[in-house]
Short mmCIF file of C-alpha atoms and ligand atoms in Angstrom, two decimals:
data_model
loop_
_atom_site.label_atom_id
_atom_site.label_comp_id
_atom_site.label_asym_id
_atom_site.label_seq_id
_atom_site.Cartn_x
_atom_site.Cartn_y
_atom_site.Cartn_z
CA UNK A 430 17.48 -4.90 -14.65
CA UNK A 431 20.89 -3.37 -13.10
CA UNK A 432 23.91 -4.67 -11.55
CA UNK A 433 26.41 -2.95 -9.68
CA UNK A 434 29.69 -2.67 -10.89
CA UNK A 435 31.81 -4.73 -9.04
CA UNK A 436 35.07 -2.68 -8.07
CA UNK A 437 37.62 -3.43 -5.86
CA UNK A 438 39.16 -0.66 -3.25
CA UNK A 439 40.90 -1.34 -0.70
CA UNK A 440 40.28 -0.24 2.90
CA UNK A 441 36.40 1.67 3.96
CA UNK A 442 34.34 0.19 1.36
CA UNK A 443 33.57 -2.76 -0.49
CA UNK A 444 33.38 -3.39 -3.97
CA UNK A 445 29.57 -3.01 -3.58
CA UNK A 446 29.74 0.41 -3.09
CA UNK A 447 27.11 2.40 -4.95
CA UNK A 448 26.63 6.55 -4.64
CA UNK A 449 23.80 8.15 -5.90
CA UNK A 450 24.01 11.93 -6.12
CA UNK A 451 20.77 14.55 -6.71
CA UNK A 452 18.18 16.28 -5.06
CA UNK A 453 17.36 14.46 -2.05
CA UNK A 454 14.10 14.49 -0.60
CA UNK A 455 12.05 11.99 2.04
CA UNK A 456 10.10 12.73 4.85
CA UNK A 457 11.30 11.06 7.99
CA UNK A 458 8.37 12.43 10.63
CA UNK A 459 4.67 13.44 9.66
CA UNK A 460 4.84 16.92 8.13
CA UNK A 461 9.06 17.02 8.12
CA UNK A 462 10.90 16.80 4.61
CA UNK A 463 14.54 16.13 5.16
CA UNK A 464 16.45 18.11 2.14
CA UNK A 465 19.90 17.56 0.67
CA UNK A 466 20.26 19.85 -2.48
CA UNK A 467 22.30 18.17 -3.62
CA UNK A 468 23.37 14.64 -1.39
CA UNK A 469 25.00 12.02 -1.80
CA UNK A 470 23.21 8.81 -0.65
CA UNK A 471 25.93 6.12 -0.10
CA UNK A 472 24.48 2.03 -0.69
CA UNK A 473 26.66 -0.64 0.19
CA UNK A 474 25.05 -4.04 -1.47
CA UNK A 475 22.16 -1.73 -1.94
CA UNK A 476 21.52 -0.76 1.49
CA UNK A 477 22.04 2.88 3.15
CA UNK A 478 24.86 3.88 4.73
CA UNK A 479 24.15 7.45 5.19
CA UNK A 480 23.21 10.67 3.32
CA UNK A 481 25.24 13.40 3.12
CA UNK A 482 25.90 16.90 1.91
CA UNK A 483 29.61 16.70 1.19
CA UNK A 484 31.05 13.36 0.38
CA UNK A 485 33.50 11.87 2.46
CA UNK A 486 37.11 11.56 1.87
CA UNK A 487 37.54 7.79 1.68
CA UNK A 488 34.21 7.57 -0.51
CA UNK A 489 35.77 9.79 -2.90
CA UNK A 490 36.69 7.31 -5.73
CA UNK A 491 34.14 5.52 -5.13
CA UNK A 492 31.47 5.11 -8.49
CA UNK A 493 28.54 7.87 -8.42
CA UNK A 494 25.38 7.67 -10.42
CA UNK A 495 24.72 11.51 -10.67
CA UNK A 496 20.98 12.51 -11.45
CA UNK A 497 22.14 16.06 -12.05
CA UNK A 498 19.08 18.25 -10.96
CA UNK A 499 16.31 15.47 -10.28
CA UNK A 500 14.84 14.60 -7.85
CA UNK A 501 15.61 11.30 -5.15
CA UNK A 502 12.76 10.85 -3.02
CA UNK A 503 11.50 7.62 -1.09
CA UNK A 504 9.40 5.62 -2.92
CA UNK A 505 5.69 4.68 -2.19
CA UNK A 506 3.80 1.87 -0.32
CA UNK A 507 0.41 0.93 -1.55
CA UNK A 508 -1.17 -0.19 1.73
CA UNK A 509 -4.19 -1.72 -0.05
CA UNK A 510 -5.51 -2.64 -3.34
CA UNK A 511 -7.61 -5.37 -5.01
CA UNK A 512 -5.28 -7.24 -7.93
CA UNK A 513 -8.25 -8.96 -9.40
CA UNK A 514 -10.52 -5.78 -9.53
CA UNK A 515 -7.54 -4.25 -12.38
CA UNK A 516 -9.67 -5.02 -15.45
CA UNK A 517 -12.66 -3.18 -14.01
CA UNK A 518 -10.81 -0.02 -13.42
CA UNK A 519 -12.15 3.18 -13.73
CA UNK A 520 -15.72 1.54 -14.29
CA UNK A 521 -19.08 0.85 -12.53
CA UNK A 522 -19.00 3.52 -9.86
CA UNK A 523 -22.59 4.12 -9.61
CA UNK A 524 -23.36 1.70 -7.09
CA UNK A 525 -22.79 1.89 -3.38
CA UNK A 526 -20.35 -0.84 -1.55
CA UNK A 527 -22.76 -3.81 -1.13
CA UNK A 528 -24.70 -3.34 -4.57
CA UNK A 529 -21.50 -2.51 -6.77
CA UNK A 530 -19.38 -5.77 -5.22
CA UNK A 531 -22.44 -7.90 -6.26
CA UNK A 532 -22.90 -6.27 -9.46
CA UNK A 533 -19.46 -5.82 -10.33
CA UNK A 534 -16.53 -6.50 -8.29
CA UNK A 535 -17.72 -10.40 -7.43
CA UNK A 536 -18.29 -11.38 -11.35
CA UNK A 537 -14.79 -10.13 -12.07
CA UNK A 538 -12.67 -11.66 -9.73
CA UNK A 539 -14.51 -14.78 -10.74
CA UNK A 540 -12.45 -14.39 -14.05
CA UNK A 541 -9.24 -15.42 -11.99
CA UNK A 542 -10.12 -18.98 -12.38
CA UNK A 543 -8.88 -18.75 -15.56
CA UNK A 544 -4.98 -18.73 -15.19
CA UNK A 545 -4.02 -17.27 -18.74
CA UNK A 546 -6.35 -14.40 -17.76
CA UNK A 547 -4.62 -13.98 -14.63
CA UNK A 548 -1.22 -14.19 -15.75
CA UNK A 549 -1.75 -11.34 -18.40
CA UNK A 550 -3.57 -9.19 -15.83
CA UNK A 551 -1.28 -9.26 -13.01
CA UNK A 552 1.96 -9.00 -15.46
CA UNK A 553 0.05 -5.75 -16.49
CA UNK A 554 -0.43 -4.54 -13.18
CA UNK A 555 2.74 -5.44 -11.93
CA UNK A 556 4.65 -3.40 -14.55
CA UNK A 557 2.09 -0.52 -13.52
CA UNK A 558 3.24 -0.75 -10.21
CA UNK A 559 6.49 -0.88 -10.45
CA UNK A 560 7.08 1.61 -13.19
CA UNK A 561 4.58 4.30 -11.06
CA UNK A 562 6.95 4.21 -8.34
CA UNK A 563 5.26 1.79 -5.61
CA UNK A 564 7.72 -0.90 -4.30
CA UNK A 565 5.97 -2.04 -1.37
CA UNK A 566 2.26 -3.20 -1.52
CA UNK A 567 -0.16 -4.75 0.77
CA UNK A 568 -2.42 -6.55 -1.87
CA UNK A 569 -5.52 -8.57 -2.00
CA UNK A 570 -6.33 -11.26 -4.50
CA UNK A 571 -9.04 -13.20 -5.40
CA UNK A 572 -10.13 -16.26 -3.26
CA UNK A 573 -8.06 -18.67 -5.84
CA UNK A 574 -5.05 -20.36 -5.07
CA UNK A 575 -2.64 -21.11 -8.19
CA UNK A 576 -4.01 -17.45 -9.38
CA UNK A 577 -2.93 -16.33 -6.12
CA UNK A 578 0.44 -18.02 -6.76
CA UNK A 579 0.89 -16.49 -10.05
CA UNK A 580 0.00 -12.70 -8.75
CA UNK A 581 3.19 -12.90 -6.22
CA UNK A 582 5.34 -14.30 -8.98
CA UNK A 583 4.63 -11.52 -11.44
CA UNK A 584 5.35 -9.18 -8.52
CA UNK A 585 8.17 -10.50 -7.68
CA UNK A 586 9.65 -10.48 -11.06
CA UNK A 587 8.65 -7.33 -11.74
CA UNK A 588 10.40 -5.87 -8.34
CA UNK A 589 7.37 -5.16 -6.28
CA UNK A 590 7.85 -6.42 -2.93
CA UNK A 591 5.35 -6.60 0.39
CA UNK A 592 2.41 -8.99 1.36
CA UNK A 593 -0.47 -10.83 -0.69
CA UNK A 594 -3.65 -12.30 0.42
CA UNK A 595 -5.35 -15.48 -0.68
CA UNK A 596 -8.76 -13.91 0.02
CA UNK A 597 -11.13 -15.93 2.26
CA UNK A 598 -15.20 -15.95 1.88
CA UNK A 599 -17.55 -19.04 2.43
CA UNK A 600 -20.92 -16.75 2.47
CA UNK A 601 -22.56 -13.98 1.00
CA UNK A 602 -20.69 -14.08 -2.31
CA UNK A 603 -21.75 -15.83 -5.42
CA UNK A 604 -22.45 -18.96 -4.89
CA UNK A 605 -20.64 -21.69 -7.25
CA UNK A 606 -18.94 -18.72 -8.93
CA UNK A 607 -17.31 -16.62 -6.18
CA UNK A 608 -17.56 -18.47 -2.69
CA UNK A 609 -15.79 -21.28 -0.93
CA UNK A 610 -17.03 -23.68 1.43
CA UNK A 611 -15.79 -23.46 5.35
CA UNK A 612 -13.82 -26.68 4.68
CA UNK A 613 -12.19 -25.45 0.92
CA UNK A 614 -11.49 -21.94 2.36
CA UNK A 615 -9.50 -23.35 5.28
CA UNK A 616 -7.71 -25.93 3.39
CA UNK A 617 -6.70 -23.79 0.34
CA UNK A 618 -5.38 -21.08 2.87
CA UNK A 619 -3.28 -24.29 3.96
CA UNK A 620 -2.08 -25.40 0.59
CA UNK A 621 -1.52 -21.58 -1.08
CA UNK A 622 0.22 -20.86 2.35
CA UNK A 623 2.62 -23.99 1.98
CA UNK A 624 3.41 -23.08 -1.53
CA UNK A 625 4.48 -19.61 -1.00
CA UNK A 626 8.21 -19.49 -1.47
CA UNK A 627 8.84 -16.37 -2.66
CA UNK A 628 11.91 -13.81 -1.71
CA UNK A 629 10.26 -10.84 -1.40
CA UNK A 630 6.86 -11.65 -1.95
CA UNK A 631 4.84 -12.77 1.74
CA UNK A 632 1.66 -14.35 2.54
CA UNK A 633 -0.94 -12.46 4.67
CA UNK A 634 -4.24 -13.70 6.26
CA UNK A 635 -6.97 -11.86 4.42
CA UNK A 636 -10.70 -12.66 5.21
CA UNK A 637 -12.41 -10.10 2.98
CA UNK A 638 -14.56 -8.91 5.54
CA UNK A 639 -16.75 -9.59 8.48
CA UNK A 640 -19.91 -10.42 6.30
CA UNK A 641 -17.93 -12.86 3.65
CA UNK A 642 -16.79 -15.13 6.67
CA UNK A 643 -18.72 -17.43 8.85
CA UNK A 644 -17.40 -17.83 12.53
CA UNK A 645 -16.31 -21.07 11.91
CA UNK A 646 -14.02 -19.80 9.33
CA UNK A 647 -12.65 -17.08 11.05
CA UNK A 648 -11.90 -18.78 13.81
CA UNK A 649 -9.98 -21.13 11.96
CA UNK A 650 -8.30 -17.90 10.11
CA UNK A 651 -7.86 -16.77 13.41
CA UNK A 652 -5.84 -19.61 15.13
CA UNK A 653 -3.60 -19.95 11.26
CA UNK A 654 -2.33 -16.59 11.70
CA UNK A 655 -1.58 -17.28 15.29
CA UNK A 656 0.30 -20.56 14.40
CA UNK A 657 1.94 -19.25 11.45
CA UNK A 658 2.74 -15.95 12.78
CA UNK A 659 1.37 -14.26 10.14
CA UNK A 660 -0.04 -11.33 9.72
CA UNK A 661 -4.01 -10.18 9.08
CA UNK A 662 -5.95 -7.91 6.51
CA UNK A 663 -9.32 -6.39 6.10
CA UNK A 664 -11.80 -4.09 5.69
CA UNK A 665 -13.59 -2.02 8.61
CA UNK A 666 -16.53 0.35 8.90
CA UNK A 667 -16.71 1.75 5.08
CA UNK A 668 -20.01 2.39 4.55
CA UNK A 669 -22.79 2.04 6.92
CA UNK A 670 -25.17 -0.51 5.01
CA UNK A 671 -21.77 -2.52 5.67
CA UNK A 672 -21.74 -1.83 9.26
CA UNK A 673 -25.38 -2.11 10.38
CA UNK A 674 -25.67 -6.14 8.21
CA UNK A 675 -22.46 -6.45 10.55
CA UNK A 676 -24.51 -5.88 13.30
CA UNK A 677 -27.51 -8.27 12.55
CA UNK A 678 -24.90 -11.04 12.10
CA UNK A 679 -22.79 -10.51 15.47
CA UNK A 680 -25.21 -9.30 17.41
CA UNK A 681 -22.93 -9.88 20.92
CA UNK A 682 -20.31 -7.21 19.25
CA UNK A 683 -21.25 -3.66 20.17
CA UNK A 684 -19.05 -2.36 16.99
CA UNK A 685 -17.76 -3.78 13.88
CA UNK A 686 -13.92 -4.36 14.90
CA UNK A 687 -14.73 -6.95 17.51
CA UNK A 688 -16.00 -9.13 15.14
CA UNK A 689 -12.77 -9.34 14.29
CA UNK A 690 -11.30 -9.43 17.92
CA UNK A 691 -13.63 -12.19 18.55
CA UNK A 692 -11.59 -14.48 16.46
CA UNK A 693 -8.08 -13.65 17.39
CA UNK A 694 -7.87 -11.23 14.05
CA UNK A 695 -7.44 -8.11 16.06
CA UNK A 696 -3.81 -7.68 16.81
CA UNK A 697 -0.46 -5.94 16.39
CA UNK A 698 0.01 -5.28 12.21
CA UNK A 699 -3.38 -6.16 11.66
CA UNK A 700 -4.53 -4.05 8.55
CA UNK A 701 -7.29 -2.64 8.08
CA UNK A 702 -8.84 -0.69 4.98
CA UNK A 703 -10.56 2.41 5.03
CA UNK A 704 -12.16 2.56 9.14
CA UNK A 705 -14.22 6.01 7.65
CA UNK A 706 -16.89 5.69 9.86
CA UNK A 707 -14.75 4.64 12.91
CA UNK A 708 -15.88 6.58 16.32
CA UNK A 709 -13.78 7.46 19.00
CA UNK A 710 -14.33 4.16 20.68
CA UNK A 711 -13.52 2.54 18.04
CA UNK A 712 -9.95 4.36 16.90
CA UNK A 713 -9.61 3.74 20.26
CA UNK A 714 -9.24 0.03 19.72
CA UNK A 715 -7.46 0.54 17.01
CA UNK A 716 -4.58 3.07 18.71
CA UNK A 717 -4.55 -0.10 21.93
CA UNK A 718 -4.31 -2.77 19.68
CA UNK A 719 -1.40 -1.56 17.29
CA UNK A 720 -3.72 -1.93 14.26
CA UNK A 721 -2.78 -0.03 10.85
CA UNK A 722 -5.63 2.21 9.22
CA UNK A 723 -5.40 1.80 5.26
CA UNK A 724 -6.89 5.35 4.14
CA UNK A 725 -8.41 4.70 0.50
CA UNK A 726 -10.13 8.44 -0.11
CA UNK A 727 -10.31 7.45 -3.90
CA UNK A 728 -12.47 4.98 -3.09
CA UNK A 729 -14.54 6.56 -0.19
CA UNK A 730 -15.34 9.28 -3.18
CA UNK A 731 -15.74 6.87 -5.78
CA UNK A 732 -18.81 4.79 -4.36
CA UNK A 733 -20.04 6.93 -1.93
CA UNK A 734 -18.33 5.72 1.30
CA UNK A 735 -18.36 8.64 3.12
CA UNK A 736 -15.53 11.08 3.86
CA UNK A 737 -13.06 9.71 5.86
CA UNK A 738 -11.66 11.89 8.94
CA UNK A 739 -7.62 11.81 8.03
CA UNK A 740 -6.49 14.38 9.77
CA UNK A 741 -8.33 13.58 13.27
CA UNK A 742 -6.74 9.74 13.25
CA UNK A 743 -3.55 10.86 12.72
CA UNK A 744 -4.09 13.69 15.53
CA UNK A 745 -5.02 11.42 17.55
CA UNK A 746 -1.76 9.45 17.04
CA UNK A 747 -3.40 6.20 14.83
CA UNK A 748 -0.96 4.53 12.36
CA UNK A 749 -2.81 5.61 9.44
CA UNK A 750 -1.28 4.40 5.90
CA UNK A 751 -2.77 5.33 2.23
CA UNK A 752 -3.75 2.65 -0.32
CA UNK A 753 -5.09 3.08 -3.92
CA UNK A 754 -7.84 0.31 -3.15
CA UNK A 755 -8.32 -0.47 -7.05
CA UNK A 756 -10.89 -0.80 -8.75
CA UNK A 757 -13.17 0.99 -5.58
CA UNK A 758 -10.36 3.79 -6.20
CA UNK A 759 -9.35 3.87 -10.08
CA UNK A 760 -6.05 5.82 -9.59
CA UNK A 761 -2.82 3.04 -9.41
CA UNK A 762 -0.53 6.04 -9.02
CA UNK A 763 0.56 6.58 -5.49
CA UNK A 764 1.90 10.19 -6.25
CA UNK A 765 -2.19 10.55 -7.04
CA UNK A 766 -3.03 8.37 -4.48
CA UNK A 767 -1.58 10.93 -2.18
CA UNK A 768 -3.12 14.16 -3.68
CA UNK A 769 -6.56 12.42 -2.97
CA UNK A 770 -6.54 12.23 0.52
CA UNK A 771 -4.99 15.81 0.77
CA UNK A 772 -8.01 16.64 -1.17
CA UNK A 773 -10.39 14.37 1.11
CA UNK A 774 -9.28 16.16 4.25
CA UNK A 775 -10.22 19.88 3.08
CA UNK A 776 -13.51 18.09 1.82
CA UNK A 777 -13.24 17.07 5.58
CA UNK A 778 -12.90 20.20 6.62
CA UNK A 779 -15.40 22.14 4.59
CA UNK A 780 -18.09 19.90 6.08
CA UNK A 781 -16.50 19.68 9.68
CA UNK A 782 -16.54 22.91 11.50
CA UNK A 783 -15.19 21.17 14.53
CA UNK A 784 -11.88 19.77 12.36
CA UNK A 785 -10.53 23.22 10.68
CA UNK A 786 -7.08 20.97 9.93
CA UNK A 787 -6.78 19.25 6.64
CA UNK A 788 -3.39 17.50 5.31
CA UNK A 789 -0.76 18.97 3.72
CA UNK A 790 1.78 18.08 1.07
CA UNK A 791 4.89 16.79 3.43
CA UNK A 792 2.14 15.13 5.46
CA UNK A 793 0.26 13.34 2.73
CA UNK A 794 3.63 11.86 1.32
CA UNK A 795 4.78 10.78 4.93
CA UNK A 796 1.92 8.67 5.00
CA UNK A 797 2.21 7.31 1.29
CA UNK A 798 6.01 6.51 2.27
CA UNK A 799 7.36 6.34 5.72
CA UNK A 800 4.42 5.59 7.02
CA UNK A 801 3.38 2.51 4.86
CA UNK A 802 7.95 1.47 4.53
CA UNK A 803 7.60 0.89 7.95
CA UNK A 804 4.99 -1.66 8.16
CA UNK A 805 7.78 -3.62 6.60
CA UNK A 806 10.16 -3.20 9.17
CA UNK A 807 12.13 -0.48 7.50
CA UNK A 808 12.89 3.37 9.37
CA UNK A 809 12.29 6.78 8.93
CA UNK A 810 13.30 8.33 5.62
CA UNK A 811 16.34 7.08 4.16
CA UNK A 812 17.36 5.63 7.07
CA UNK A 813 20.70 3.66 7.53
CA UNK A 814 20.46 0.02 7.47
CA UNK A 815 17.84 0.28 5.15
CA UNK A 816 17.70 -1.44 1.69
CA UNK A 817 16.78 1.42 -0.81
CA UNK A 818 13.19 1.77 -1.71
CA UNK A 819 13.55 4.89 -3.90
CA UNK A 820 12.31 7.08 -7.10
CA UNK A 821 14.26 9.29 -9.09
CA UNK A 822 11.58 12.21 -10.91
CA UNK A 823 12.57 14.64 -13.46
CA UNK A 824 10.53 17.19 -13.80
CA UNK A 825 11.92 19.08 -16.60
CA UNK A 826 9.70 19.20 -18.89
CA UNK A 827 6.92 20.51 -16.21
CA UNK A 828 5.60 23.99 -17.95
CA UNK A 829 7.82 26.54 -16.85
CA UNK A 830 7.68 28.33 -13.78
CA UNK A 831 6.93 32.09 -12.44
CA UNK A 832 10.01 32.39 -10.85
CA UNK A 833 12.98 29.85 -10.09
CA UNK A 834 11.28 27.04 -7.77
CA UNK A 835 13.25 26.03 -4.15
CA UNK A 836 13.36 22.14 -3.69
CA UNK A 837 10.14 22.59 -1.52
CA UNK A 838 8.16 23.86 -4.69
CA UNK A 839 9.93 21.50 -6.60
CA UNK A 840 8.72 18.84 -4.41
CA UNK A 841 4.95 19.67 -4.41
CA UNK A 842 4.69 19.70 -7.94
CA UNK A 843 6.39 16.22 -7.81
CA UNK A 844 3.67 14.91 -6.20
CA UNK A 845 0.69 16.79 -8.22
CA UNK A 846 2.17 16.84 -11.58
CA UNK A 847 3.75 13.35 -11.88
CA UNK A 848 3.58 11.46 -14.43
CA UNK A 849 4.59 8.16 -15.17
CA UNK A 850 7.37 9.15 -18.25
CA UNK A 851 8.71 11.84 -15.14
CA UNK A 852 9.84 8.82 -13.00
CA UNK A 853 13.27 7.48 -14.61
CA UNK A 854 14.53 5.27 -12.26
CA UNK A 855 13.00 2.87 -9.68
CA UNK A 856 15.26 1.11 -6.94
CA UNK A 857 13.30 -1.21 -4.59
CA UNK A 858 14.61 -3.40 -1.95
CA UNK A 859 18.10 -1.95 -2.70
CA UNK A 860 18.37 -2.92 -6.54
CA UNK A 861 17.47 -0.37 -9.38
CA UNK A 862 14.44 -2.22 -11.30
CA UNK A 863 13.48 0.47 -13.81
CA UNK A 864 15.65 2.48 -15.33
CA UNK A 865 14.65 5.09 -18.52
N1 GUN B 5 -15.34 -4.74 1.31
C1 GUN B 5 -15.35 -6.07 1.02
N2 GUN B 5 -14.79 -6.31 -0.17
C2 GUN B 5 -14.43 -5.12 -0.67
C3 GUN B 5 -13.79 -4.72 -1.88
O1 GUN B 5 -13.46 -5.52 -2.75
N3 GUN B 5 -13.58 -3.38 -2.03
C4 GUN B 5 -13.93 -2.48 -1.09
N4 GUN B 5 -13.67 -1.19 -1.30
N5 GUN B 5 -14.53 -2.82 0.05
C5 GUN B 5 -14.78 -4.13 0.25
FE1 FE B 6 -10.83 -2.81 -0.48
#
């Protein structure tokens, strides 16, 4: 916890004037790092008033936090991730998608019944979050509502802010363990949705996927989210058992995402997870519609998915976001989050002769940043009128170097060699909520 010092000065600036001075690094366009060595980033009440290289005259008594040599950069946004999959982390991954959520991922986020459990888990994976850097999430939980409850309010006190899902299924799950009836699943999305009051915590619509939702229910899903204007989550085309049982059960919808269109799910902000085996008419659909592509290459490794064509969607000008999608991906870490789908597009390319391109370090963190911020509403960078999402990394006790590292060195061994100790403060939605 931090407060600003309340001073009082008279004329430009408030007595909620806040300067932060060090290495300044975000990346306001795919592939762009913007580079103050050192700035001055200038908060009033926590939000950004501008970044600058020399600091101006009437700022110059105002109070400066100075990080010395470290390093400011945006901080991350986890675009999808499975809270009630954190206790099997880093476990099961011998299965592909339809065998291992049966076998594994269905019997644990049964546990969530249990609200003790719950509480303990997500106050865990909260502090994870937050103390890794990620400030902005777009999360699923489990199909429970008071567990549901209790996830936002341990993110919220922890400082993570962003959207949560009540997830929806009434078939194909377990049965009297993990799987709601049309009528429960559409009138606990009612009551969970009326007891969301939360500041920076928000309710999304989140049926888990095509195959764990009758028609009936996403229709109803469907008109909610129209009603409520709310916004929608998913999964699309991960694996291709996935996409051909899709198939059998809408057999009217030539591909996978207008099973979702169907239903009034396929819109503006809709999010969906992973789209790895997405064609061109497809992405298509996804470019027309203003739909977000969550890329999860963790995951696509992990169980087998496939390997996801990054580089190509955001070519082709998709809105393509990264997410750690725990416990399919088993790395919480954004900064590693983002050196796996770097890694997943030269895996891309080495199999792709057509593709050459893969991702590279400015681009991977544009989309682990920027790109995810701005689901949210916020700009490019650190943009003014923004309310600080930021890290602060020192990386002095990285092994010592060949010769004396610009920031642009610096910066890519940020992102590889992270680790949680390196990150020493955490400011998200314009208040510093760690601090080492
Ligand atoms: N598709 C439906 N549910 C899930 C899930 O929990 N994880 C992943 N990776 N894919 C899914
Ligand atoms: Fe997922």
């Amino acid at each position: 916890p931090f407060s600003f010092a309340a001073i009082f000065i008279e004329g430009k600036r408030s007595e909620m004037t806040s300067i932060l001075k060090g290495i300044l690094i975000s990346a306001p366009a795919p592939g762009r790092l913007e580079v103050h060595a050192p700035g001055y980033l200038v908060l009033e009440d926590g939000v950004v008033q501008g970044v600058y290289d020399a600091l101006p005259q009437a700022l110059a008594s105002a109070p400066i936090t100075d990080y010395g040599d470290r390093l400011i950069m945006q901080s991350f946004a986890d675009m999808h991730l499975h809270a009630p999959q954190y206790p099997m982390l880093g476990m099961g991954m011998d299965l592909p998608l339809l065998d291992w959520l049966n076998t594994y991922t269905f019997p644990t986020e049964a546990r969530f019944a249990d609200l003790d459990y719950a509480r303990r888990v997500y106050r865990r994976l909260a502090t994870d979050l937050i103390t890794n850097g990620t400030t902005r999430v777009c999360m699923f939980s489990s199909l429970h509502t008071e567990a549901t409850w209790i996830l936002m309010e341990e993110l919220e006190r922890a400082g993570v802010t962003g959207f949560v899902g009540k997830v929806n299924m009434d078939r194909n799950g377990l049965p009297g363990i993990l799987q709601e009836t049309t009528e429960q699943s559409i009138s606990e999305t009612l009551r969970w949705l009326d007891g969301c009051r939360f500041d920076h915590i928000k309710p999304i619509i989140t049926p888990r996927f095509t195959p764990s939702c009758t028609d009936e229910l996403m229709a109803a899903l469907g008109r909610i989210a129209r009603d409520r204007g709310l916004y929608v989550q998913s999964h699309l085309s991960e694996n291709r058992g996935e996409i051909a049982w899709v198939r059998e059960l809408h057999p009217d919808c030539p591909q996978y995402w207008e099973s979702y269109d169907k239903f009034g799910l396929w819109k503006d902000h809709t999010v969906m997870a992973h789209c790895v085996h997405s064609d061109e008419r497809e992405r298509q659909a996804i470019k027309d519609h203003g739909v977000v592509v969550v890329h999860c290459g963790d995951s696509n490794v992990n169980i087998c998915s496939g390997i996801c064509p990054v580089r190509r969607m955001v070519n082709e000008g998709l809105w393509v976001t990264l997410g750690s999608d725990i416990a399919g991906g088993a790395q919480l870490p954004m900064y590693k989050v983002i050196t796996m789908s770097i890694r997943t597009s030269k895996a891309r390319r080495v199999t792709d002769e057509q593709h050459p391109e893969f991702l590279t370090v400015a681009e991977g963190y544009y989309l682990g940043t920027t790109s995810g911020h701005k689901y949210f509403g916020a700009g490019e960078g650190f943009a003014v009128g923004d309310k600080l999402h930021a890290v602060v990394i020192d990386d002095g006790d990285f092994p010592e170097a060949a010769h004396p590292l610009n920031v642009e060195e610096r910066f890519e061994r940020a992102i590889y060699m992270t680790h949680r100790h390196n990150i020493v403060s955490v400011w998200s939605d314009g208040r510093e909520v760690v601090r080492r």
